[in-house]
Structures are given as C-alpha cells and as structure tokens.
PDB file of C-alpha atoms in Angstrom:
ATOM      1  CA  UNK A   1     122.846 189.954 180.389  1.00 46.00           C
ATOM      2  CA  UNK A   2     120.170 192.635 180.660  1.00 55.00           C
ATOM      3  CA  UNK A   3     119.367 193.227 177.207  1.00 57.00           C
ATOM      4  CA  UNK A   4     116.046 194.799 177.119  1.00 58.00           C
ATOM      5  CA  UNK A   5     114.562 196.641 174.139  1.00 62.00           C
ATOM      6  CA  UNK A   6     111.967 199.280 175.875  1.00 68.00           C
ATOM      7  CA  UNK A   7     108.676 198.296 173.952  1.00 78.00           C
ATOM      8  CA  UNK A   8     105.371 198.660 175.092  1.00 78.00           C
ATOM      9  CA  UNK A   9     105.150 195.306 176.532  1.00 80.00           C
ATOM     10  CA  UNK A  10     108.078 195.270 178.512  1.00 84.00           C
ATOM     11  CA  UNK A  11     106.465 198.495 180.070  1.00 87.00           C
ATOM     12  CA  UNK A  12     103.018 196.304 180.493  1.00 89.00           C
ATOM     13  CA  UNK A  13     105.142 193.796 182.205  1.00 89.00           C
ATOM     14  CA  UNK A  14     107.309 196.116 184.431  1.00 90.00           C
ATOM     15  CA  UNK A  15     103.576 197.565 185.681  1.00 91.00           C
ATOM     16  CA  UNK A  16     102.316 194.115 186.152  1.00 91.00           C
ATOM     17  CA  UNK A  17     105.390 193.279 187.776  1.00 92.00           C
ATOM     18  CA  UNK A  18     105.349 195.545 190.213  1.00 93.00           C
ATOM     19  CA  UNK A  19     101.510 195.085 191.126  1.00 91.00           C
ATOM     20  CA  UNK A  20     102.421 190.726 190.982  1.00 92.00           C
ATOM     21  CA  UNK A  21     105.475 191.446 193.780  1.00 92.00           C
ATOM     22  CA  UNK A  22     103.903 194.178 195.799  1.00 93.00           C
ATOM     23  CA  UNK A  23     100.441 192.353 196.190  1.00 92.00           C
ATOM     24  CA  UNK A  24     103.021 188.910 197.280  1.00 91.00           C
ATOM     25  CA  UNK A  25     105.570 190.700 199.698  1.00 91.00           C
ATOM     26  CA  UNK A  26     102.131 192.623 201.252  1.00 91.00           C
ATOM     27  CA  UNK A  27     100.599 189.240 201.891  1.00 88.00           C
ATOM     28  CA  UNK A  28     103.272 187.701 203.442  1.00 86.00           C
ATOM     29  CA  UNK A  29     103.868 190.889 205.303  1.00 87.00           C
ATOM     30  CA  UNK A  30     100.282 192.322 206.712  1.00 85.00           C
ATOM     31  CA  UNK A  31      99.213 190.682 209.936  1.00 82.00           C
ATOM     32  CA  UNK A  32      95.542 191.035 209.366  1.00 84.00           C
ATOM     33  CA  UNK A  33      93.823 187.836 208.188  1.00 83.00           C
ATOM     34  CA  UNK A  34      91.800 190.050 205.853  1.00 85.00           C
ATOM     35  CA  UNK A  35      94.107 192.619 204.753  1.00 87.00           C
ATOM     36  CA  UNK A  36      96.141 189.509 202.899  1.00 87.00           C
ATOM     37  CA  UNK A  37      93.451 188.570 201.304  1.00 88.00           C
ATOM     38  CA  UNK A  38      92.765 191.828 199.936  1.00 88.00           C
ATOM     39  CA  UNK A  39      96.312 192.299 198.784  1.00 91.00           C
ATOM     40  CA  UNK A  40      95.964 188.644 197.094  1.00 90.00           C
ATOM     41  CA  UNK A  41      93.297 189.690 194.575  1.00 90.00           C
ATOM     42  CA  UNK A  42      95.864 192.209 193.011  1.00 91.00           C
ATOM     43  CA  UNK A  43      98.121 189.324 193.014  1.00 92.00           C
ATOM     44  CA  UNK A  44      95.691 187.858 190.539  1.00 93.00           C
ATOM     45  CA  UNK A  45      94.416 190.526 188.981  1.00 93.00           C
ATOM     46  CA  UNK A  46      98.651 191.435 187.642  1.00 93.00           C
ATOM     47  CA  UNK A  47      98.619 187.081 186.628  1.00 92.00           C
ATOM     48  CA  UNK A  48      95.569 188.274 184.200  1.00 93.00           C
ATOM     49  CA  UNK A  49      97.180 191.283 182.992  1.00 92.00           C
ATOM     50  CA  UNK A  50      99.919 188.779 182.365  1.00 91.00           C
ATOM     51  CA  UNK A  51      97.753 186.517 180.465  1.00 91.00           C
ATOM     52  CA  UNK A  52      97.201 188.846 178.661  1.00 90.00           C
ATOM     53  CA  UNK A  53     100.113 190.205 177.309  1.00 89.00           C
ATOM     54  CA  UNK A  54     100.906 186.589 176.431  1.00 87.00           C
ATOM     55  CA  UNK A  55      98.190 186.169 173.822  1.00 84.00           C
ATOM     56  CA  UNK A  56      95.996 184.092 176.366  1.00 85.00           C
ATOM     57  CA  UNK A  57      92.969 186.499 176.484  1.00 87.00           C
ATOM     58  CA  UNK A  58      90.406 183.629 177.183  1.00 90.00           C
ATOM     59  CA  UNK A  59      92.277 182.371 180.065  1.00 90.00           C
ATOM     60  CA  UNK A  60      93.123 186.210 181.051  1.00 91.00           C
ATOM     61  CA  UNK A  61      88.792 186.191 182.175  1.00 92.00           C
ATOM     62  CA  UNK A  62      89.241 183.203 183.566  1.00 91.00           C
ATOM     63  CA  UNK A  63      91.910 183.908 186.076  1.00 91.00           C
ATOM     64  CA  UNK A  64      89.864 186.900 186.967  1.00 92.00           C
ATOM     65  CA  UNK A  65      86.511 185.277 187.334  1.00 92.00           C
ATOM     66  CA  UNK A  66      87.570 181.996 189.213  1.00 91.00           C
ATOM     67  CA  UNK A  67      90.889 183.869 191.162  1.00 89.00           C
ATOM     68  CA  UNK A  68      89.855 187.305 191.865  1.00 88.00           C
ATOM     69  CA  UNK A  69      86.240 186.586 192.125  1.00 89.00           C
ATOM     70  CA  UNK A  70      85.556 183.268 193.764  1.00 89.00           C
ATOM     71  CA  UNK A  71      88.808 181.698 195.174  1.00 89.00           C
ATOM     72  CA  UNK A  72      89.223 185.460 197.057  1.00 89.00           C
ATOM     73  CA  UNK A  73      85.894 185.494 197.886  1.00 90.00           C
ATOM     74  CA  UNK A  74      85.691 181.438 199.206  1.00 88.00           C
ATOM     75  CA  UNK A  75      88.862 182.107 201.143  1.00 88.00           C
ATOM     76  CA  UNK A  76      86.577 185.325 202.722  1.00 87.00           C
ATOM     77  CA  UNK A  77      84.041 183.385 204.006  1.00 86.00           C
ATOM     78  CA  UNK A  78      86.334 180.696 205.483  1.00 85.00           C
ATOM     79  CA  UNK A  79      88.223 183.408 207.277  1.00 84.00           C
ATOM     80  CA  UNK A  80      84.842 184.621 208.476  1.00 85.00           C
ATOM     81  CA  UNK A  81      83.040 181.276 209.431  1.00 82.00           C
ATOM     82  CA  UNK A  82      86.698 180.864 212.195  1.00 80.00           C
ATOM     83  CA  UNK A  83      88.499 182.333 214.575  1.00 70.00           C
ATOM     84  CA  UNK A  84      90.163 185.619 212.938  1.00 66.00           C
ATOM     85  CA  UNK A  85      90.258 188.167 215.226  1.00 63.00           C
ATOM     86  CA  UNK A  86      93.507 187.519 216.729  1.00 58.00           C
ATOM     87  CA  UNK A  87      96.473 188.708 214.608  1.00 58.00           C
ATOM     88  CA  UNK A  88      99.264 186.450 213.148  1.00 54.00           C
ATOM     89  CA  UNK A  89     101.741 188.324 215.110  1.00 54.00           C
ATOM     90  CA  UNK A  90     101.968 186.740 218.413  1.00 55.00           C
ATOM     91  CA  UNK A  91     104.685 184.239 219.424  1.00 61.00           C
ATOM     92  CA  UNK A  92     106.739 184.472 216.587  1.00 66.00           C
ATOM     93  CA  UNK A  93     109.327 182.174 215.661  1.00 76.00           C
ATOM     94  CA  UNK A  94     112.072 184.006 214.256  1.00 82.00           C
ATOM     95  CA  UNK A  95     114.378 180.545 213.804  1.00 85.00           C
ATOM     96  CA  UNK A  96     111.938 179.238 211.855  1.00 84.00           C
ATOM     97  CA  UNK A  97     111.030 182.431 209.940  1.00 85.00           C
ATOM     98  CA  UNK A  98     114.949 183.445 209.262  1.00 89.00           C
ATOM     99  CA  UNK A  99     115.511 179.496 208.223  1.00 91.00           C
ATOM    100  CA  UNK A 100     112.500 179.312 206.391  1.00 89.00           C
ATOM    101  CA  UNK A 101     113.424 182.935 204.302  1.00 90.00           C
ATOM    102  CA  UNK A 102     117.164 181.267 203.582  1.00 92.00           C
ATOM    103  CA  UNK A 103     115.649 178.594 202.243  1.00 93.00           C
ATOM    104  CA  UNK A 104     113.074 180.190 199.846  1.00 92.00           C
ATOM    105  CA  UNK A 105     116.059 182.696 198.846  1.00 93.00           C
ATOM    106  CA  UNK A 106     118.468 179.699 198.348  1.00 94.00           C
ATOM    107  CA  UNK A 107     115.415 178.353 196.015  1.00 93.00           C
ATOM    108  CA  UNK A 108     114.997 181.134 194.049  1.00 93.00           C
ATOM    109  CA  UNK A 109     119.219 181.775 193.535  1.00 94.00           C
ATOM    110  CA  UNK A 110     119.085 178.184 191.855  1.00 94.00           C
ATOM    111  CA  UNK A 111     116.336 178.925 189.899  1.00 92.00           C
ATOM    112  CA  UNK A 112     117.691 182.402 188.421  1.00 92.00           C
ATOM    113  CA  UNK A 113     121.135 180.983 187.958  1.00 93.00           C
ATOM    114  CA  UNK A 114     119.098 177.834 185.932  1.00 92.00           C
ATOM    115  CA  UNK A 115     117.009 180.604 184.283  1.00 90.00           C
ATOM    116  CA  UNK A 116     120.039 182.676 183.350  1.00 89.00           C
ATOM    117  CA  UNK A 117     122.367 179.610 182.033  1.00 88.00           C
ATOM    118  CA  UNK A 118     120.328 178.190 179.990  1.00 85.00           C
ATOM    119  CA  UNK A 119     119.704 179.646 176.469  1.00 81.00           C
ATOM    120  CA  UNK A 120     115.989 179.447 175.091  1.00 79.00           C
ATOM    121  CA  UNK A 121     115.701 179.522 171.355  1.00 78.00           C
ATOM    122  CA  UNK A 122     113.452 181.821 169.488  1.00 76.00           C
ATOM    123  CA  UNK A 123     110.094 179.788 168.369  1.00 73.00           C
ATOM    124  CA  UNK A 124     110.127 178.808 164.663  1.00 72.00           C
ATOM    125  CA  UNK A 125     106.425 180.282 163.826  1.00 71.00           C
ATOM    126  CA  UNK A 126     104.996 182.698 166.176  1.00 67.00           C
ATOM    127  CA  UNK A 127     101.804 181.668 168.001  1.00 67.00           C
ATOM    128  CA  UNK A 128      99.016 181.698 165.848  1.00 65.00           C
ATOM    129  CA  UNK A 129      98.309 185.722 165.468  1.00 57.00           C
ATOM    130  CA  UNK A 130      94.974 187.267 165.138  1.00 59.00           C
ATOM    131  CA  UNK A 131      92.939 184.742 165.283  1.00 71.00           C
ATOM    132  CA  UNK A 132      90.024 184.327 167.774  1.00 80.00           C
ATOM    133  CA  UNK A 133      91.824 182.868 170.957  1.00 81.00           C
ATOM    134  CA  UNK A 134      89.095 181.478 172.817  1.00 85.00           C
ATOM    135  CA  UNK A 135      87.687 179.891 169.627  1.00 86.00           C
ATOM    136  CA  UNK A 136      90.847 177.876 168.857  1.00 85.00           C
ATOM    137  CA  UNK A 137      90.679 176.739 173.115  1.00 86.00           C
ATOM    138  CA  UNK A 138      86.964 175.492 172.443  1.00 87.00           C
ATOM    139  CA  UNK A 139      87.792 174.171 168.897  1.00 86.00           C
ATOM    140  CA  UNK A 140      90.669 172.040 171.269  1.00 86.00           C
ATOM    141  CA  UNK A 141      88.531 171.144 174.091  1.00 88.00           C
ATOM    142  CA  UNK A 142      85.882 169.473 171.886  1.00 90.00           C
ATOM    143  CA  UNK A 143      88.314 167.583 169.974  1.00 89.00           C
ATOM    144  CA  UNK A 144      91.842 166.893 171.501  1.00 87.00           C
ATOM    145  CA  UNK A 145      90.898 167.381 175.445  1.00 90.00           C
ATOM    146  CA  UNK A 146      87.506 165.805 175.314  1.00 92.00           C
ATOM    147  CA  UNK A 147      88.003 163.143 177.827  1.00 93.00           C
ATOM    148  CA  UNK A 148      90.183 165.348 180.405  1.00 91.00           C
ATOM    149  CA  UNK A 149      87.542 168.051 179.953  1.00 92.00           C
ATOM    150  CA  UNK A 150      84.744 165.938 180.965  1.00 92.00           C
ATOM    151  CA  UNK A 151      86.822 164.255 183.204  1.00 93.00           C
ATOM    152  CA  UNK A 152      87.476 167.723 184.957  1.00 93.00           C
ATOM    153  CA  UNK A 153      83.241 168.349 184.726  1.00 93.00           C
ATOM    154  CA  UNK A 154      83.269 164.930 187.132  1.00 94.00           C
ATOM    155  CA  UNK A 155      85.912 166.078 189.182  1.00 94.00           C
ATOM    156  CA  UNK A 156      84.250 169.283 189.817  1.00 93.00           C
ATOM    157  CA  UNK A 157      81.300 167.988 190.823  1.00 94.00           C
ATOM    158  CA  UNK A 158      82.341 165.402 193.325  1.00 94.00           C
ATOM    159  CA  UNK A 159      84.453 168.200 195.205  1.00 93.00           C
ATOM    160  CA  UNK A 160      81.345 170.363 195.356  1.00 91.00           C
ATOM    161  CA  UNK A 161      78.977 167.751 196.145  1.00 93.00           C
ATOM    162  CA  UNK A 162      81.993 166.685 199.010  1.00 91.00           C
ATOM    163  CA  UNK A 163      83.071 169.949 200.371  1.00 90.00           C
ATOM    164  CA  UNK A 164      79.342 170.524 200.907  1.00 89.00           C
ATOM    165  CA  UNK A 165      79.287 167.182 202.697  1.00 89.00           C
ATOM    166  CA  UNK A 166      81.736 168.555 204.994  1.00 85.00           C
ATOM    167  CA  UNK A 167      81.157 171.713 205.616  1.00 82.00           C
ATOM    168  CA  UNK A 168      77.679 171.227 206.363  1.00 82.00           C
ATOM    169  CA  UNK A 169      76.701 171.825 210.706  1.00 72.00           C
ATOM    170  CA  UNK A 170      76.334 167.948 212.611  1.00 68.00           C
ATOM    171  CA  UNK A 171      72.750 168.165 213.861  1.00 54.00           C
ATOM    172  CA  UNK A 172      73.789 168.336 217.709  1.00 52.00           C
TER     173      UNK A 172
ATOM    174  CA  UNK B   1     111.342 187.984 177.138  1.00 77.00           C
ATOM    175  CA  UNK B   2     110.877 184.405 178.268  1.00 84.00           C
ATOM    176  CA  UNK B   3     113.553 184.510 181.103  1.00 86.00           C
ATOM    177  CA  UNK B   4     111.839 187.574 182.402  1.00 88.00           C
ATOM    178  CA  UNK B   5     108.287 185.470 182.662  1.00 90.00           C
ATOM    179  CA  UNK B   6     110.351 182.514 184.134  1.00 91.00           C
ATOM    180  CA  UNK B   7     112.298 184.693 186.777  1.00 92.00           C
ATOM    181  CA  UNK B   8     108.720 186.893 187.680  1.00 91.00           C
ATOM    182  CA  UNK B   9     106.847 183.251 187.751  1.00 93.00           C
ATOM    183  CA  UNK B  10     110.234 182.320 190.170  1.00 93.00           C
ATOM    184  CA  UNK B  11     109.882 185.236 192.522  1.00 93.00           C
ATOM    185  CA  UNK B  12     106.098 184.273 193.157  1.00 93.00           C
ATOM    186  CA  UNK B  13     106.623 181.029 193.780  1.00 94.00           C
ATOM    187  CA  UNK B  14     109.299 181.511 196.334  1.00 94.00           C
ATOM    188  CA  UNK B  15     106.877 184.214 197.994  1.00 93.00           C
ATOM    189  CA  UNK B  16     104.465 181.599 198.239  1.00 93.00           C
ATOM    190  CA  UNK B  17     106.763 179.054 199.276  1.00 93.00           C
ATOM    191  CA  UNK B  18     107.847 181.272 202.792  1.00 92.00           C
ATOM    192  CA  UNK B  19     104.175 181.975 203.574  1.00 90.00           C
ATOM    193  CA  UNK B  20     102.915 178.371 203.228  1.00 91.00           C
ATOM    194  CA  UNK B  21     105.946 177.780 205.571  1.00 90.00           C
ATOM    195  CA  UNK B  22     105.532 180.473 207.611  1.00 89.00           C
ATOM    196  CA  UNK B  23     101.900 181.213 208.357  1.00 86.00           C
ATOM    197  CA  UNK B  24      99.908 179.475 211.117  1.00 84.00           C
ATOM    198  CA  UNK B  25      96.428 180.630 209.835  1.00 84.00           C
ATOM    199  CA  UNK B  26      95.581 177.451 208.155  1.00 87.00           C
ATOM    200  CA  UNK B  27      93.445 180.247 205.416  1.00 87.00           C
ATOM    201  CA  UNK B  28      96.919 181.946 204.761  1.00 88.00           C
ATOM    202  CA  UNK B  29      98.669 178.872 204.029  1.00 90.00           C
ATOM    203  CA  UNK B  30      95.770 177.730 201.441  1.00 90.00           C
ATOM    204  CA  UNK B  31      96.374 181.181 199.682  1.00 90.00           C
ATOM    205  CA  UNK B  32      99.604 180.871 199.832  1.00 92.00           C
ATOM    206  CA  UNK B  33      99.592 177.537 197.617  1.00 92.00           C
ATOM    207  CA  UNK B  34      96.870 179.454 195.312  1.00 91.00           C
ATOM    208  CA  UNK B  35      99.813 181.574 194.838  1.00 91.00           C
ATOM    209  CA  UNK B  36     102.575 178.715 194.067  1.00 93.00           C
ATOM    210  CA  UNK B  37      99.851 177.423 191.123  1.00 93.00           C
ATOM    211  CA  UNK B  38      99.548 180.865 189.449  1.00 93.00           C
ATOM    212  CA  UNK B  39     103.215 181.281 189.303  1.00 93.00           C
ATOM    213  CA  UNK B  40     102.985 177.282 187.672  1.00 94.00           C
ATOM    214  CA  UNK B  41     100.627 178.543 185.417  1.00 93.00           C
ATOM    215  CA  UNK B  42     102.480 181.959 184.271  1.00 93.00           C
ATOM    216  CA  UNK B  43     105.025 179.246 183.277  1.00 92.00           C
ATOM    217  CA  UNK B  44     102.758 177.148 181.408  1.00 92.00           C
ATOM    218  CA  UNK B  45     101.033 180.119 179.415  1.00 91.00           C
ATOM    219  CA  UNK B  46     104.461 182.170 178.853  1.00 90.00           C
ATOM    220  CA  UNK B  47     106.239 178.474 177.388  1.00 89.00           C
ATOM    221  CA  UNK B  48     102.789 178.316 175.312  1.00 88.00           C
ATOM    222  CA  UNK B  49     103.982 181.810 173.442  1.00 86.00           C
ATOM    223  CA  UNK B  50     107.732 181.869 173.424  1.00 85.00           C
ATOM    224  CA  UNK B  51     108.636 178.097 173.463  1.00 80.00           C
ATOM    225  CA  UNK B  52     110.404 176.226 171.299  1.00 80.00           C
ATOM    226  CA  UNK B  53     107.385 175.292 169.362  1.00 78.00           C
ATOM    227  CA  UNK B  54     103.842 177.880 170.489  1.00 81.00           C
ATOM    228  CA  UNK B  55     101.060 176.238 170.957  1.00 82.00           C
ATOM    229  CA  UNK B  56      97.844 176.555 172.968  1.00 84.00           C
ATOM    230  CA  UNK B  57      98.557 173.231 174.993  1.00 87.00           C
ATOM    231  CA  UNK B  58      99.884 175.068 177.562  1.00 87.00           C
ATOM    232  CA  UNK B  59      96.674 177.430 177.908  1.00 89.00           C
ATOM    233  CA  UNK B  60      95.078 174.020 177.632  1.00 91.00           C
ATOM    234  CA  UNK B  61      96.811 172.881 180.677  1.00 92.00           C
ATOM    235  CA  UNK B  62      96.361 175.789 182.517  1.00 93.00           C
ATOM    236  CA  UNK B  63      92.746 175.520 182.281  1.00 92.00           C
ATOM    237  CA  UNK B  64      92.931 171.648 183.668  1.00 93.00           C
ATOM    238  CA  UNK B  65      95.118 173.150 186.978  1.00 93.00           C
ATOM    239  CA  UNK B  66      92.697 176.257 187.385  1.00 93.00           C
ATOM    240  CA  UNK B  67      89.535 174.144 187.647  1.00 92.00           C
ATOM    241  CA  UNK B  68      91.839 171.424 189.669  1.00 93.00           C
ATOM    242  CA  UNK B  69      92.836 174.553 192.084  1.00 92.00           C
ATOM    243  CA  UNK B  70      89.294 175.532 192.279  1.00 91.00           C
ATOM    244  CA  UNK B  71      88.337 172.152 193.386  1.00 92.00           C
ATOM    245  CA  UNK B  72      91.428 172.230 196.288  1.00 92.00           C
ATOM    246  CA  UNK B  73      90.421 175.264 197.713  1.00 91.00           C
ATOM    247  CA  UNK B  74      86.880 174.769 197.950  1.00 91.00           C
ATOM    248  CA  UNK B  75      87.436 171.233 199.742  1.00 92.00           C
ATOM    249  CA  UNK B  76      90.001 173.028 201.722  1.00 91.00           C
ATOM    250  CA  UNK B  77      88.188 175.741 203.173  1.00 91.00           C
ATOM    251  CA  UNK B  78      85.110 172.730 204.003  1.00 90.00           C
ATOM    252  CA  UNK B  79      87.897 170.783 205.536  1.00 88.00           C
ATOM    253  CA  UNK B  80      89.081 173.630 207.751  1.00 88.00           C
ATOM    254  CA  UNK B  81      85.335 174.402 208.542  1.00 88.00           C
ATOM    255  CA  UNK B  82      85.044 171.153 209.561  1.00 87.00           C
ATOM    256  CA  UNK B  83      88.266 170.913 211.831  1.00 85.00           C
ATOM    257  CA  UNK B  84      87.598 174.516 213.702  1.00 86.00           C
ATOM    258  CA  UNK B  85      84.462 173.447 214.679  1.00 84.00           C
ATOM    259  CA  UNK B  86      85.707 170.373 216.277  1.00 81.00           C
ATOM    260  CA  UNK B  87      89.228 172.103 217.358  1.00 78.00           C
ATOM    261  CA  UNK B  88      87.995 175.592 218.106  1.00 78.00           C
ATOM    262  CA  UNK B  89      91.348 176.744 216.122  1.00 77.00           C
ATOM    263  CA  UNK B  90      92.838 177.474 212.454  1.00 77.00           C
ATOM    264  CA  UNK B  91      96.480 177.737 213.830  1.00 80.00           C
ATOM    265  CA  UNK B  92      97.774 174.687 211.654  1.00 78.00           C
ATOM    266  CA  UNK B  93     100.936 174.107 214.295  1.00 76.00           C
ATOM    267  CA  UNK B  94      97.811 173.503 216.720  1.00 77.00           C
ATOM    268  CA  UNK B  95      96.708 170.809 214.882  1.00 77.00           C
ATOM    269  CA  UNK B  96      98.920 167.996 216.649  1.00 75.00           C
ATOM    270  CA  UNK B  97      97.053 164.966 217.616  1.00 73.00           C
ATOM    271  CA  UNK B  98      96.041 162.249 215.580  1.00 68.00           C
ATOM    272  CA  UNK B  99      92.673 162.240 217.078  1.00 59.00           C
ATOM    273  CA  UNK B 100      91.545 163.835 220.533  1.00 56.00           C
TER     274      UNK B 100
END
C-alpha cells in the first residue's frame, strides 16, 4: 500500500506537505482575521513549490505572483476596509462545527478509499523533458487556446472595470 | 506518486470545505474557496505529469481557473465592500433579509 522509494522528490513533497497542511489546519484554527491570512500565503507558497516539482515552473511564478502576492494582499485590504476587530470566537456553534467536521471527514474517507482503489497506469512518454516550459505554454496559448485566452483578457477586464463599480463610496 | 498528489490535493480541499462552512467572516469564507481551487488545480497540474497521456493541457487549464479565481475574488471582496457599508457587518449568517 505504502510503497515509497525515498528520492529527493518525495522529500520535496513531504516538506511541501507539511508547510500545504500546517498553513490549512492554522487557518481554520487561528481566530484572528489577519493571522489566517498570513498562514494562507504559506498555503500558496507549498502549491508553488508543488508546481514545481511537477515540471510546471511557469505556472509555479504564477501561483506566487497572483496567490501569494495579490489574492493575499486583496483579501488584506478587504479585511481592513470592515469590521475586523472582533474575533471569530464568540458564540460558537459547536453542532454545526462537529456536523460540519463529520462531514468534511466523511468527504475526504470517500475520496482516499476512491484514490486508493483505483489503479493509475504509468504514462506512455514522460512529459516533454528539458525543454523550455513556459515557451511550450505560450507556443499553446497563441495557437490552440487563442480564443479562451482572449476570452479570459475580456473577462478580466469586465470584473475589474465591475468590482470597481462596486466598490466605489455612493456620493452621500 | 500520483495518489500522493491526489490524496494531498484531497486533504486541502476538505480543509477548505469546513472553513467555507464554518467561518462567519464573509473574508474567511472567500479564502477558504481560494483554497478549494488550488487543491483543483494541484489536480489538474499533477494529472498533466503523471496521467495516462502528459500533456501541458492541464497547466493550460490551470491558467484559465487562476485568472477566473482572480476575477472571483476581486468582485468578491467589492461585493462585500459594498454590503458592509450598507449592513455595517461581514458575519455572512447576518446577512438574512432579502432586502432591509
């Protein structure tokens, strides 16, 4: 069942492993708004490390630039610009918390017993090996994923242009 | 290896799962779905190497649902803006009525 061969990436991926599920069981533990937050970026920062060790090296900087840089930092200033100085702690619901945990774990046992019975052949050809990752993504974009690309582009804008919109103070 | 991505990308989603479920800071429960995408995408990326056949369409798709996420949470933080200043409150069990 646990037949591990102790290379260097299964070290890599115990490390990152540890950082992914400390930085998750933190946030969902801490009771101070920002102290999750915190504890999220090394959530992201272990997904890149991640990326990485699974030959995604272009998407490794994304996840750091868009994740750890501006999602953490977005979620920041909407925890400033409200009410945060309360904690999370008061009038706690511990039906709802103990159901809600049951259910998660109940989740996760199917998913590990789905994991664990099915078998997952090995890949004919390995992914393409030493070749310039983020060239081969750009090579795809501008041929295969043109129209979702700029179809993302329009997307991107119209949630800027809207959350803007939104956020932006009624003149009293 | 690829069971041990699928079971890690398992745990965080299941993590992310109780706090959306669980929080009442309407923030915590936005990060909390930023976490249920990454463990989406550490499926995506890990199938990309070690599936049946590797190849970069699952970075591809990652890419799509990063700059999708991006777009959620910035709406969702305006929309939140939005609703404390009318409310006076993130605590999402708070929000109740319809309209005032």
């Amino acid at each position: 069942m646990f037949n591990f061969n102790f290379s260097g990436e299964f070290v890599a991926f115990f490390v990152f492993s540890v950082m992914i599920i400390s930085g998750a069981v933190l946030m969902v533990s801490f009771t101070r708004v920002v102290h999750m937050v915190v504890s999220l970026a090394a959530v992201f920062i272990g997904v890149a490390g991640m990326f990485v060790l699974l030959e995604a090296e272009f998407l490794a900087f994304v996840q750091v630039l868009i994740y750890a840089g501006a999602v953490s930092i977005l979620m920041i200033f909407g925890i400033m610009m409200t009410k945060h100085q309360d904690s999370d702690a008061e009038q706690a619901k511990p039906l709802h918390e103990t159901l809600t945990a049951i259910g998660a774990l109940a989740l996760f046992g199917i998913l590990f017993y789905a994991i664990r019975q099915s078998d997952f052949p090995e890949p004919e050809q390995a992914l393409t090996q030493g070749t310039d990752n983020t060239m081969e993504i750009g090579k795809l974009l501008f041929t295969g994923y043109v129209v979702p690309f700029e179809l993302v582009s329009v997307l991107l804008t119209v949630a800027f242009i809207g959350a803007i919109v939104l956020a932006k103070k009624e003149a009293e | 290896m690829l069971s041990s991505y699928l079971t890690m990308a398992a745990i965080l989603f299941c993590i992310g799962l109780y706090g959306a479920l669980v929080k009442r800071n309407a923030v915590i429960i936005l990060l909390s779905i930023e976490l249920m995408l990454n463990a989406v995408n550490l499926n995506l990326v890990a199938f990309s190497k070690y599936g049946v056949v590797p190849s970069l369409t699952g970075q591809m798709f990652t890419l799509f649902s990063i700059a999708v996420a991006a777009a959620e949470a910035a709406v969702g933080i305006a929309v939140l803006i939005a609703l404390f200043r009318a409310r006076g409150t993130v605590n999402a069990d708070e929000y109740d009525e319809m309209r005032r």
